Tab-separated table of C-alpha atoms in Angstrom:
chain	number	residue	atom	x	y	z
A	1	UNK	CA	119.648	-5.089	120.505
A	2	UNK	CA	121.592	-2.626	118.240
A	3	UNK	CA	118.590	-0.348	118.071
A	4	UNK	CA	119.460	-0.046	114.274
A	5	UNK	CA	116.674	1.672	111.926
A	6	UNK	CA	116.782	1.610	108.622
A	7	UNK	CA	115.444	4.690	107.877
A	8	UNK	CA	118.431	6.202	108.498
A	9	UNK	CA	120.855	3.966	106.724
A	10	UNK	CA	123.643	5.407	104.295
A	11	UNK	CA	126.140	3.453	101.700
A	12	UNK	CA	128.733	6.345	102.682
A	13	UNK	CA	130.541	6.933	105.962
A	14	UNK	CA	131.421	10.618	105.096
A	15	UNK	CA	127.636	11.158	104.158
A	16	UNK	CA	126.468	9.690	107.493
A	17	UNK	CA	128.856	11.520	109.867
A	18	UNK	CA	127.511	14.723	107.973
A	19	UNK	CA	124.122	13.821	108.616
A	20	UNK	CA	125.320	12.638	112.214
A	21	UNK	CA	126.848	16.183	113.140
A	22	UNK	CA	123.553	18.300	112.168
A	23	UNK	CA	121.087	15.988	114.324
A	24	UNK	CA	120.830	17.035	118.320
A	25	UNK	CA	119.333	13.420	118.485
A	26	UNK	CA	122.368	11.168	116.300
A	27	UNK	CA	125.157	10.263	119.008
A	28	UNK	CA	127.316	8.094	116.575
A	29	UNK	CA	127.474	5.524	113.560
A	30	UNK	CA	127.371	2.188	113.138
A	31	UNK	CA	129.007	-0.024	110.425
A	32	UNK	CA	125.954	-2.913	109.836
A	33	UNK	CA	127.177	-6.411	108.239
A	34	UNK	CA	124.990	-6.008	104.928
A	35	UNK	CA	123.251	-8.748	105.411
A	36	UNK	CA	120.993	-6.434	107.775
A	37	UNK	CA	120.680	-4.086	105.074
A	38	UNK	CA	122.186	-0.390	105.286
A	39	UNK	CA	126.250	-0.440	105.552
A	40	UNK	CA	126.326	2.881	108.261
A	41	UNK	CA	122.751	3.816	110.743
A	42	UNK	CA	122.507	6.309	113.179
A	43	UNK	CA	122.688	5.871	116.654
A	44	UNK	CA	120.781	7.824	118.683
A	45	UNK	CA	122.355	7.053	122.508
A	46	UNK	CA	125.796	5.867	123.623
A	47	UNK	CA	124.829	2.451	125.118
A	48	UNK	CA	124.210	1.036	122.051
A	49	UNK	CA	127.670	1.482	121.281
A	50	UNK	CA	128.207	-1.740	123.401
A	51	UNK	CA	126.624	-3.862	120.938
A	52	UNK	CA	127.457	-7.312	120.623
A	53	UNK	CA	126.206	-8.282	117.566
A	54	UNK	CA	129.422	-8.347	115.545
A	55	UNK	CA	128.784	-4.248	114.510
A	56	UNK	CA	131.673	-1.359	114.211
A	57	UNK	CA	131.110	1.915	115.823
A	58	UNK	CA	132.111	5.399	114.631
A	59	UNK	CA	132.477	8.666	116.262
A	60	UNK	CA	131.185	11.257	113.684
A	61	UNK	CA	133.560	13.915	114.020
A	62	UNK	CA	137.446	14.612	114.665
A	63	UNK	CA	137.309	14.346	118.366
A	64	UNK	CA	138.601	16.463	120.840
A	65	UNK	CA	141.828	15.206	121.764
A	66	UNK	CA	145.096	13.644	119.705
A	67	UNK	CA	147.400	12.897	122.249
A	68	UNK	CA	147.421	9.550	124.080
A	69	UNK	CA	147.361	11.876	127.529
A	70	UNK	CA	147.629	15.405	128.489
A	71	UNK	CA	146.834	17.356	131.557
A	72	UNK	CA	143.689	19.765	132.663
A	73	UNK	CA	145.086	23.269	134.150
A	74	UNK	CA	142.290	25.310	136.035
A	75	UNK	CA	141.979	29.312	136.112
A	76	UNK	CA	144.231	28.895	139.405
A	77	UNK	CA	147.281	27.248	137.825
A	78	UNK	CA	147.192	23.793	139.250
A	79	UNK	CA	146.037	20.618	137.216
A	80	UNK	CA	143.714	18.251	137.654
A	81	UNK	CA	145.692	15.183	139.754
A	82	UNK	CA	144.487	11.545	140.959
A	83	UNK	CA	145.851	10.419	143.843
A	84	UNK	CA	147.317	6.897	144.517
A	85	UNK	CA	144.269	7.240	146.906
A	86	UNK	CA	141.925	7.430	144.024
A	87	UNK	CA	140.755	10.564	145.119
A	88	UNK	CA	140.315	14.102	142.787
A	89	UNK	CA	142.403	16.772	143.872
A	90	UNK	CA	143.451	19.886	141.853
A	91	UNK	CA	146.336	21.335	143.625
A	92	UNK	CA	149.467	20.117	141.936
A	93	UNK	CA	151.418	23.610	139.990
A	94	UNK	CA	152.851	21.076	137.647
A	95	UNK	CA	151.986	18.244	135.195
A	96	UNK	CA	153.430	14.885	136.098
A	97	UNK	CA	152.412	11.367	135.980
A	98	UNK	CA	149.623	11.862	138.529
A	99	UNK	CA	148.385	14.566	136.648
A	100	UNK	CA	148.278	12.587	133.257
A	101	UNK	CA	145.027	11.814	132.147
A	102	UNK	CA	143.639	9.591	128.523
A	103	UNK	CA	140.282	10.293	127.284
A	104	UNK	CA	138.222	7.896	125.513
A	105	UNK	CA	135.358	9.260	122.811
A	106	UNK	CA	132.241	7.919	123.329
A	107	UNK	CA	130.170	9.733	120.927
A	108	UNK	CA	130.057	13.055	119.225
A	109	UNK	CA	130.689	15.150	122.661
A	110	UNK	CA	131.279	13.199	125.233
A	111	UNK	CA	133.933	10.464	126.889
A	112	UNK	CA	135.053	9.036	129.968
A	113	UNK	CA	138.584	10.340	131.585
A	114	UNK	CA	141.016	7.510	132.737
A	115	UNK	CA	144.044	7.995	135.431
A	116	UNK	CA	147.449	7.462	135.380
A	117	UNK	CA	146.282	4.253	137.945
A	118	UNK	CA	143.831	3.063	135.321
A	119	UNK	CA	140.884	4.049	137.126
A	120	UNK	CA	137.998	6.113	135.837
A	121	UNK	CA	136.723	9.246	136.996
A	122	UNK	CA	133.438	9.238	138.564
A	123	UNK	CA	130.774	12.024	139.414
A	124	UNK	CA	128.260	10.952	142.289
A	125	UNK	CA	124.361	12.704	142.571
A	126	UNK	CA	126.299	14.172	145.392
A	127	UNK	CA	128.672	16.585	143.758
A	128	UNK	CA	132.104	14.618	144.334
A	129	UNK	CA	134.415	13.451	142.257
A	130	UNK	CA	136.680	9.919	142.583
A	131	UNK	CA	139.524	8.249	140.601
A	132	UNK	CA	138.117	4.700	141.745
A	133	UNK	CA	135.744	3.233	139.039
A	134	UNK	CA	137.005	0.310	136.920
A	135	UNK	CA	134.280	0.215	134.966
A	136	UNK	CA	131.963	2.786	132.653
A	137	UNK	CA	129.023	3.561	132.837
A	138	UNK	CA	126.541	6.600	132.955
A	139	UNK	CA	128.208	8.495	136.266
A	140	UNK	CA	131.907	8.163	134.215
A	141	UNK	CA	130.604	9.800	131.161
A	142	UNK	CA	131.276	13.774	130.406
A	143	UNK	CA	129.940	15.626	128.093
A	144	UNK	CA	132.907	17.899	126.552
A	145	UNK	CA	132.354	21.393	125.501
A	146	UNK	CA	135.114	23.030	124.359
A	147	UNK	CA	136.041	27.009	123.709
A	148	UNK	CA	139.130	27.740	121.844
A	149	UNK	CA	142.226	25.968	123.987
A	150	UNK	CA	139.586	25.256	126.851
A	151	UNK	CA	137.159	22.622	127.762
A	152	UNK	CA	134.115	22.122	130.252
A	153	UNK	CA	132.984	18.371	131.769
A	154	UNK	CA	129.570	18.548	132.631
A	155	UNK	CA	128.073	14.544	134.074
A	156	UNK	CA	125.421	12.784	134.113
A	157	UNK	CA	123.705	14.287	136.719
A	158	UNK	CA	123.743	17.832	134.251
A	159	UNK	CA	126.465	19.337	136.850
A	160	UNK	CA	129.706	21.068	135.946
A	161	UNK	CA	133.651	19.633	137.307
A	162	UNK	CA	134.851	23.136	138.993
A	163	UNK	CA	138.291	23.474	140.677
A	164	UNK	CA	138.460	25.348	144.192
A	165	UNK	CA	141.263	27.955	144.931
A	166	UNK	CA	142.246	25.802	147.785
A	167	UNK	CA	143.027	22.509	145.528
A	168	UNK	CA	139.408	20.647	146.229
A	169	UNK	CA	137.305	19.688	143.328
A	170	UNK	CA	133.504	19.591	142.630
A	171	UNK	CA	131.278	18.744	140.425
A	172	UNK	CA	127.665	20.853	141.102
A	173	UNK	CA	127.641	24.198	139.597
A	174	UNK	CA	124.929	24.356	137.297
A	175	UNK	CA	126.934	27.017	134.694
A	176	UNK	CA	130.155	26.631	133.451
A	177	UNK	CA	132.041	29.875	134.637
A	178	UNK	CA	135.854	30.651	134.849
A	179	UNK	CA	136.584	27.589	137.621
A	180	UNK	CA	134.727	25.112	135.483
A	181	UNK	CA	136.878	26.147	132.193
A	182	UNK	CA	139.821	23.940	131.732
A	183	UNK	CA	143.160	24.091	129.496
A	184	UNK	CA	144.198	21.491	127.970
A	185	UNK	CA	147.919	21.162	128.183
A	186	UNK	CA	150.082	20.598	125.974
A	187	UNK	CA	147.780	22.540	123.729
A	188	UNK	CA	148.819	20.569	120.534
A	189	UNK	CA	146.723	17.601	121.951
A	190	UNK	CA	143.469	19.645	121.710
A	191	UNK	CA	141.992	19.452	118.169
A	192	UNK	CA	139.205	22.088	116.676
A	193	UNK	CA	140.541	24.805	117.756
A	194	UNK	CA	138.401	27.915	116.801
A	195	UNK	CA	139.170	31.595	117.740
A	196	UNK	CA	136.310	33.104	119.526
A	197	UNK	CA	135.825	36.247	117.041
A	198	UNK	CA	132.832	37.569	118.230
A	199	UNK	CA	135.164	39.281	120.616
A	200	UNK	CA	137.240	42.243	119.567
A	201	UNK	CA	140.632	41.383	118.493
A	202	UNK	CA	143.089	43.014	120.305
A	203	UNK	CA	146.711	43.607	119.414
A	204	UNK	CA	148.210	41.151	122.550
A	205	UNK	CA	146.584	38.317	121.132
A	206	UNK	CA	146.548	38.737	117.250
A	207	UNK	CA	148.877	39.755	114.524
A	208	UNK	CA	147.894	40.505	111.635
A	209	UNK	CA	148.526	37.787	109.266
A	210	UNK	CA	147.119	38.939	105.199
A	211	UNK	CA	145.732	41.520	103.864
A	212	UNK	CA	143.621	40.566	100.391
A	213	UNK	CA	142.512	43.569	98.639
A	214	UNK	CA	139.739	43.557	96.193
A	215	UNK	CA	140.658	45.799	92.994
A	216	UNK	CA	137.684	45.278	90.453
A	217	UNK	CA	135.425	46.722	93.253
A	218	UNK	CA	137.730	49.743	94.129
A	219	UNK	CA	136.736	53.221	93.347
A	220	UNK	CA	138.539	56.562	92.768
A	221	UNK	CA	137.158	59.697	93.172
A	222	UNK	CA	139.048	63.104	91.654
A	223	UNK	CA	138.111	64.336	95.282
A	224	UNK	CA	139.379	68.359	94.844
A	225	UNK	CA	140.697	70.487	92.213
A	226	UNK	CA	142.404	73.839	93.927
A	227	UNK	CA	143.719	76.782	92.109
A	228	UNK	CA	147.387	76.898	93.904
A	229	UNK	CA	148.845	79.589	91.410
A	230	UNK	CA	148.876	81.621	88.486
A	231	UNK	CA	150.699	83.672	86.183
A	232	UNK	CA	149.783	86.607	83.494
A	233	UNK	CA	151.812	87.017	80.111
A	234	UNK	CA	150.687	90.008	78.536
A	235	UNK	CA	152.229	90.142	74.706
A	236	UNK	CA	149.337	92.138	73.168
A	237	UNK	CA	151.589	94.273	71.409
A	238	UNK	CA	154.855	92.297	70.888
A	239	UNK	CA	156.190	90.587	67.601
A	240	UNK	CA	157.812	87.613	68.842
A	241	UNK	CA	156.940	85.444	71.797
A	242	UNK	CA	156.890	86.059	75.551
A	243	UNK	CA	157.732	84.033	78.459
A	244	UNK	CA	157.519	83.740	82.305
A	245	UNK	CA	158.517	81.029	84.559
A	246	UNK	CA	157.220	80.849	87.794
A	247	UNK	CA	157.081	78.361	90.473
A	248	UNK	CA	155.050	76.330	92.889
A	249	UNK	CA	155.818	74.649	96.142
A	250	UNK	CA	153.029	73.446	98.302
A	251	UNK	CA	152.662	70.979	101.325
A	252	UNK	CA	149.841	68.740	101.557
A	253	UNK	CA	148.542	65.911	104.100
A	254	UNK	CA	147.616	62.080	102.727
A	255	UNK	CA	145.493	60.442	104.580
A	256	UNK	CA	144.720	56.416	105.117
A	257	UNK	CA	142.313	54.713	106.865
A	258	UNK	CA	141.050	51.060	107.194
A	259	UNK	CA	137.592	50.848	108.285
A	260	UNK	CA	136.124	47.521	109.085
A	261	UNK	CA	132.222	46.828	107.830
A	262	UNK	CA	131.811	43.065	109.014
A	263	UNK	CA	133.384	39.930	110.237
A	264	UNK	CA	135.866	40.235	113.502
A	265	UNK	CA	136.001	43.553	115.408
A	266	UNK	CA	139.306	44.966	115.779
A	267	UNK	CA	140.211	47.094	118.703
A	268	UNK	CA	140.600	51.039	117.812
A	269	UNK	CA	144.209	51.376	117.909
A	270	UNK	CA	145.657	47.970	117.178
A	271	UNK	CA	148.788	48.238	115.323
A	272	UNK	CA	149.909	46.303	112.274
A	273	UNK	CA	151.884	46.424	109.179
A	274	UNK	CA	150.690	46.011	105.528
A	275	UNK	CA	151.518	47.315	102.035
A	276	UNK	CA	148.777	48.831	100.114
A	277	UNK	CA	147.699	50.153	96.639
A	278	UNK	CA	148.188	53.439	96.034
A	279	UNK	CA	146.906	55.912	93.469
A	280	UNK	CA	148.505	57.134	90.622
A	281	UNK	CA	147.028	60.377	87.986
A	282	UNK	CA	143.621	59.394	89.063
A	283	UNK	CA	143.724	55.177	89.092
A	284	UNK	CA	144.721	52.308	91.312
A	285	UNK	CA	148.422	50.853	90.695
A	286	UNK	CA	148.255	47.006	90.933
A	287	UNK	CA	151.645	46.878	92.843
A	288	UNK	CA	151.512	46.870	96.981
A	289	UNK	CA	153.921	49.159	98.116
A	290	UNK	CA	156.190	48.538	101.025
A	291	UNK	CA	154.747	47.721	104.387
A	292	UNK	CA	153.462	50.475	106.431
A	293	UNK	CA	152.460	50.484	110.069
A	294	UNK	CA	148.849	51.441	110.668
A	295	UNK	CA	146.967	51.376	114.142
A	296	UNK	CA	143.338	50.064	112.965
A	297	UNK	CA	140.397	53.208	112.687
A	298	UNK	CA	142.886	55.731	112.776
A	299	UNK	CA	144.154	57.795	109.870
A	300	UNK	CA	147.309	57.269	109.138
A	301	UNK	CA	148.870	61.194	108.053
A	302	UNK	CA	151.900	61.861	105.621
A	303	UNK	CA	152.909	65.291	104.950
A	304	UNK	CA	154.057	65.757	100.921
A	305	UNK	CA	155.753	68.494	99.481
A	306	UNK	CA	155.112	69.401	95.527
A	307	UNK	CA	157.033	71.607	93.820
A	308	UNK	CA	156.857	72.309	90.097
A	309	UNK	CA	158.081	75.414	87.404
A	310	UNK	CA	155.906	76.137	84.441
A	311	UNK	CA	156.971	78.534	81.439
A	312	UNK	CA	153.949	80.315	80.811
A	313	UNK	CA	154.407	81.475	76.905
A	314	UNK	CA	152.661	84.228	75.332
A	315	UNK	CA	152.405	84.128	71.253
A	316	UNK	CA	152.629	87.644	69.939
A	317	UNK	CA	149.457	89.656	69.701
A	318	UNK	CA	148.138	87.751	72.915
A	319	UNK	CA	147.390	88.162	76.917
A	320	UNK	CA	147.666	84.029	78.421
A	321	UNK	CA	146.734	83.406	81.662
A	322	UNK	CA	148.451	80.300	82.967
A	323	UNK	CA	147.048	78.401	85.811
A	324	UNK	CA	148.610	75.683	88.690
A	325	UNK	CA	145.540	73.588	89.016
A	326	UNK	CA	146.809	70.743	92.178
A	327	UNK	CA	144.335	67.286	92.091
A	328	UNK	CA	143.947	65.534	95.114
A	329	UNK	CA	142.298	61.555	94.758
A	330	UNK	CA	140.796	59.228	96.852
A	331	UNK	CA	140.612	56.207	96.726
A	332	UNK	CA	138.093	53.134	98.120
A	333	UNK	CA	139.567	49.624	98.505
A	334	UNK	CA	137.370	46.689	99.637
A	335	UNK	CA	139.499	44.637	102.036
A	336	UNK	CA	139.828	41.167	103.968
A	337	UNK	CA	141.736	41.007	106.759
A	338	UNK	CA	142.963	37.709	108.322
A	339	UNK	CA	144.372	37.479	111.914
A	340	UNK	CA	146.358	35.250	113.452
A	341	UNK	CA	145.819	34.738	117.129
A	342	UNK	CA	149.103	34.597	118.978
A	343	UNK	CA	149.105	31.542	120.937
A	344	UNK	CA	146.055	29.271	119.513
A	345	UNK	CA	146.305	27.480	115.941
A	346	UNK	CA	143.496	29.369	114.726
A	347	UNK	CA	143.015	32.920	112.289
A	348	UNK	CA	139.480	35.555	112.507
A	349	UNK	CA	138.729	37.410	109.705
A	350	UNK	CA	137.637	41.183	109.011
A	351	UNK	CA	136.952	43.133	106.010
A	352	UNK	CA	135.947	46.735	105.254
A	353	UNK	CA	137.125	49.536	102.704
A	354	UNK	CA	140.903	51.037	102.629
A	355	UNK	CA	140.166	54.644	102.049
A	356	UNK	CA	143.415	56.908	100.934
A	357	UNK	CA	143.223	60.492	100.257
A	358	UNK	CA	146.545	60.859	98.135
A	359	UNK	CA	148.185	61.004	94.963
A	360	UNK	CA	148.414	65.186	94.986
A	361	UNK	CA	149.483	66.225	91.403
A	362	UNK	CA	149.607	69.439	89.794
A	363	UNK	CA	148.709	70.374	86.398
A	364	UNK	CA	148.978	73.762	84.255
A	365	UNK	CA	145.951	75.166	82.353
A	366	UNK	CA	146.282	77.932	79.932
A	367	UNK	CA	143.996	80.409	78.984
A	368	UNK	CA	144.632	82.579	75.796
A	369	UNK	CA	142.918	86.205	74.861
């Protein structure tokens, strides 16, 4: 019996593997001659995937693997190996023919592994593994979990596979922990790949990849106005005008910060480089400037040096009073940051606000008796 319900039948194979991938109880697809109604029902168990009854099965997402075989290295450096003996051994430091291994889907997340000697792995209520099965059935399947370039076999019997320091192999831990997490080598044969970005990113495994700034919500703020100089012209009894020059120089520090608010949390400290916009008499140029090297929640400082020379005139019959006024800005970008991690085909993202305390510029005000 194909188990088949109509209930859950779909003219679309798209729409059923989306409906597929959000049940806990949907373990594939089946394509129904339509003479038995619905073209694709849900399955709800892997054995009736053997169905004899002329039907087409589907797998309802990617799956994990796209290589024909690849190899299993543990936390210890050795790979996962079957013997001409048909036993399970991981104790071989390199990948060779022994160590080759083809996976076959059965389902959504799980799929029996297959030897170099065309035998299939086996898990016993015992805790042992064995190269020696020629057929599949419930102790061959393993349900795959995967985490980033890593995967986890967990059988049957609800046990994890877990590789021993001294080369043996078991399969009856009850948590997958570091010896039951497995890479999958060469790691272009592992699909889905997804950073893991709930943990911090850190500068030896990301690089920064774009920065995407958000301009209509930035804001500028006319953050000081300081009195640097002035200069008194005192004409109240000449008959033609006065004048005085005098000069300014000041040094100032600009500031610039990012600050992440959600997504991805970066490591205090991690270095990048990135352009940003600046400010400009009291608004946001639209042109990045040249790439800068930042270390994420940490100010970056620049010392700036402003001179300027006003001519302070005095019309006759008049005392002016001529005044440096300096304006310091700053300035609030919105910001999404996407990293690249370093070694895995995969990116995390971050955002937050670009603060910049800058654009210093000096302006004279006059004041006339």
């Amino acid at each position: 019996s194909s188990g088949i319900n109509a209930e859950y039948g779909y003219d679309d194979l798209e729409a059923a593997k989306e409906i597929c991938l959000g049940r806990e109880d949907c373990f594939g697809i089946t394509k129904v001659p339509k003479k038995k109604g619905a073209k694709y029902t849900l399955r709800s168990h892997w054995k009736l995937m053997d169905s004899t009854s002329g039907e087409t099965s589907y797998v309802p997402c990617r799956g994990f693997f796209n290589c024909s075989t690849f190899g299993l290295k543990s936390i210890h450096g050795t790979f996962l190996s079957a013997n001409p003996a048909f036993t399970a051994d991981w104790d071989k430091s390199t990948y060779g023919s022994l160590e080759q291994i083809t996976f076959q889907q059965w389902g959504k997340d799980s799929g029996f592994l297959r030897s170099y000697h065309g035998r299939y792995l086996s898990a016993t209520p015992q805790g042992k593994l064995a190269w020696d099965r020629t057929w599949k059935r419930d102790w061959e399947l393993f349900k795959i979990s995967q985490h980033e370039n890593k995967i986890s076999l967990k059988s049957a019997h609800g046990e994890y596979v877990s590789a021993q320091p001294d080369g043996t192999v078991d399969v009856d831990r009850i948590r997958a922990l570091i010896w039951e997490w497995f890479i999958v080598q060469p790691q272009e044969c592992i699909n889905n790949i997804e950073c893991d970005c709930s943990r911090a990113i850190r500068g030896e495994n990301y690089e920064l990849e774009n920065v995407v700034y958000d301009l209509e919500a930035a804001k500028v703020h006319s953050d000081l106005r300081e009195v640097v100089g002035f200069q008194y012209v005192h004409n109240k009894n000449g008959t033609s005008e006065q004048t005085a020059i005098f000069e300014i120089y000041q040094t100032r520090t600009e500031t610039a910060i990012f600050t992440k608010t959600a997504g991805a949390e970066i490591e205090t400290g991690t270095a990048f480089l990135t352009g940003f916009h600046g400010v400009e008499e009291g608004r946001i140029y639209e042109e990045i400037s040249g790439k800068y090297e930042f270390a994420h929640g940490i100010a970056r400082k620049k010392h700036t040096i402003l001179e300027a020379s006003y001519h302070c005139n005095a019309p006759p019959g008049s005392t002016v009073k001529c005044v440096a006024l300096l304006f310091r800005y700053r300035s609030e970008v919105p910001y999404t940051q996407s990293w690249r991690h370093k070694r895995l085909a995969c990116t995390c993202e971050s955002s937050g606000v670009f603060s910049e305390t800058s654009a210093h510029e000096m302006q004279l005000l006059v004041e006339q008796d």
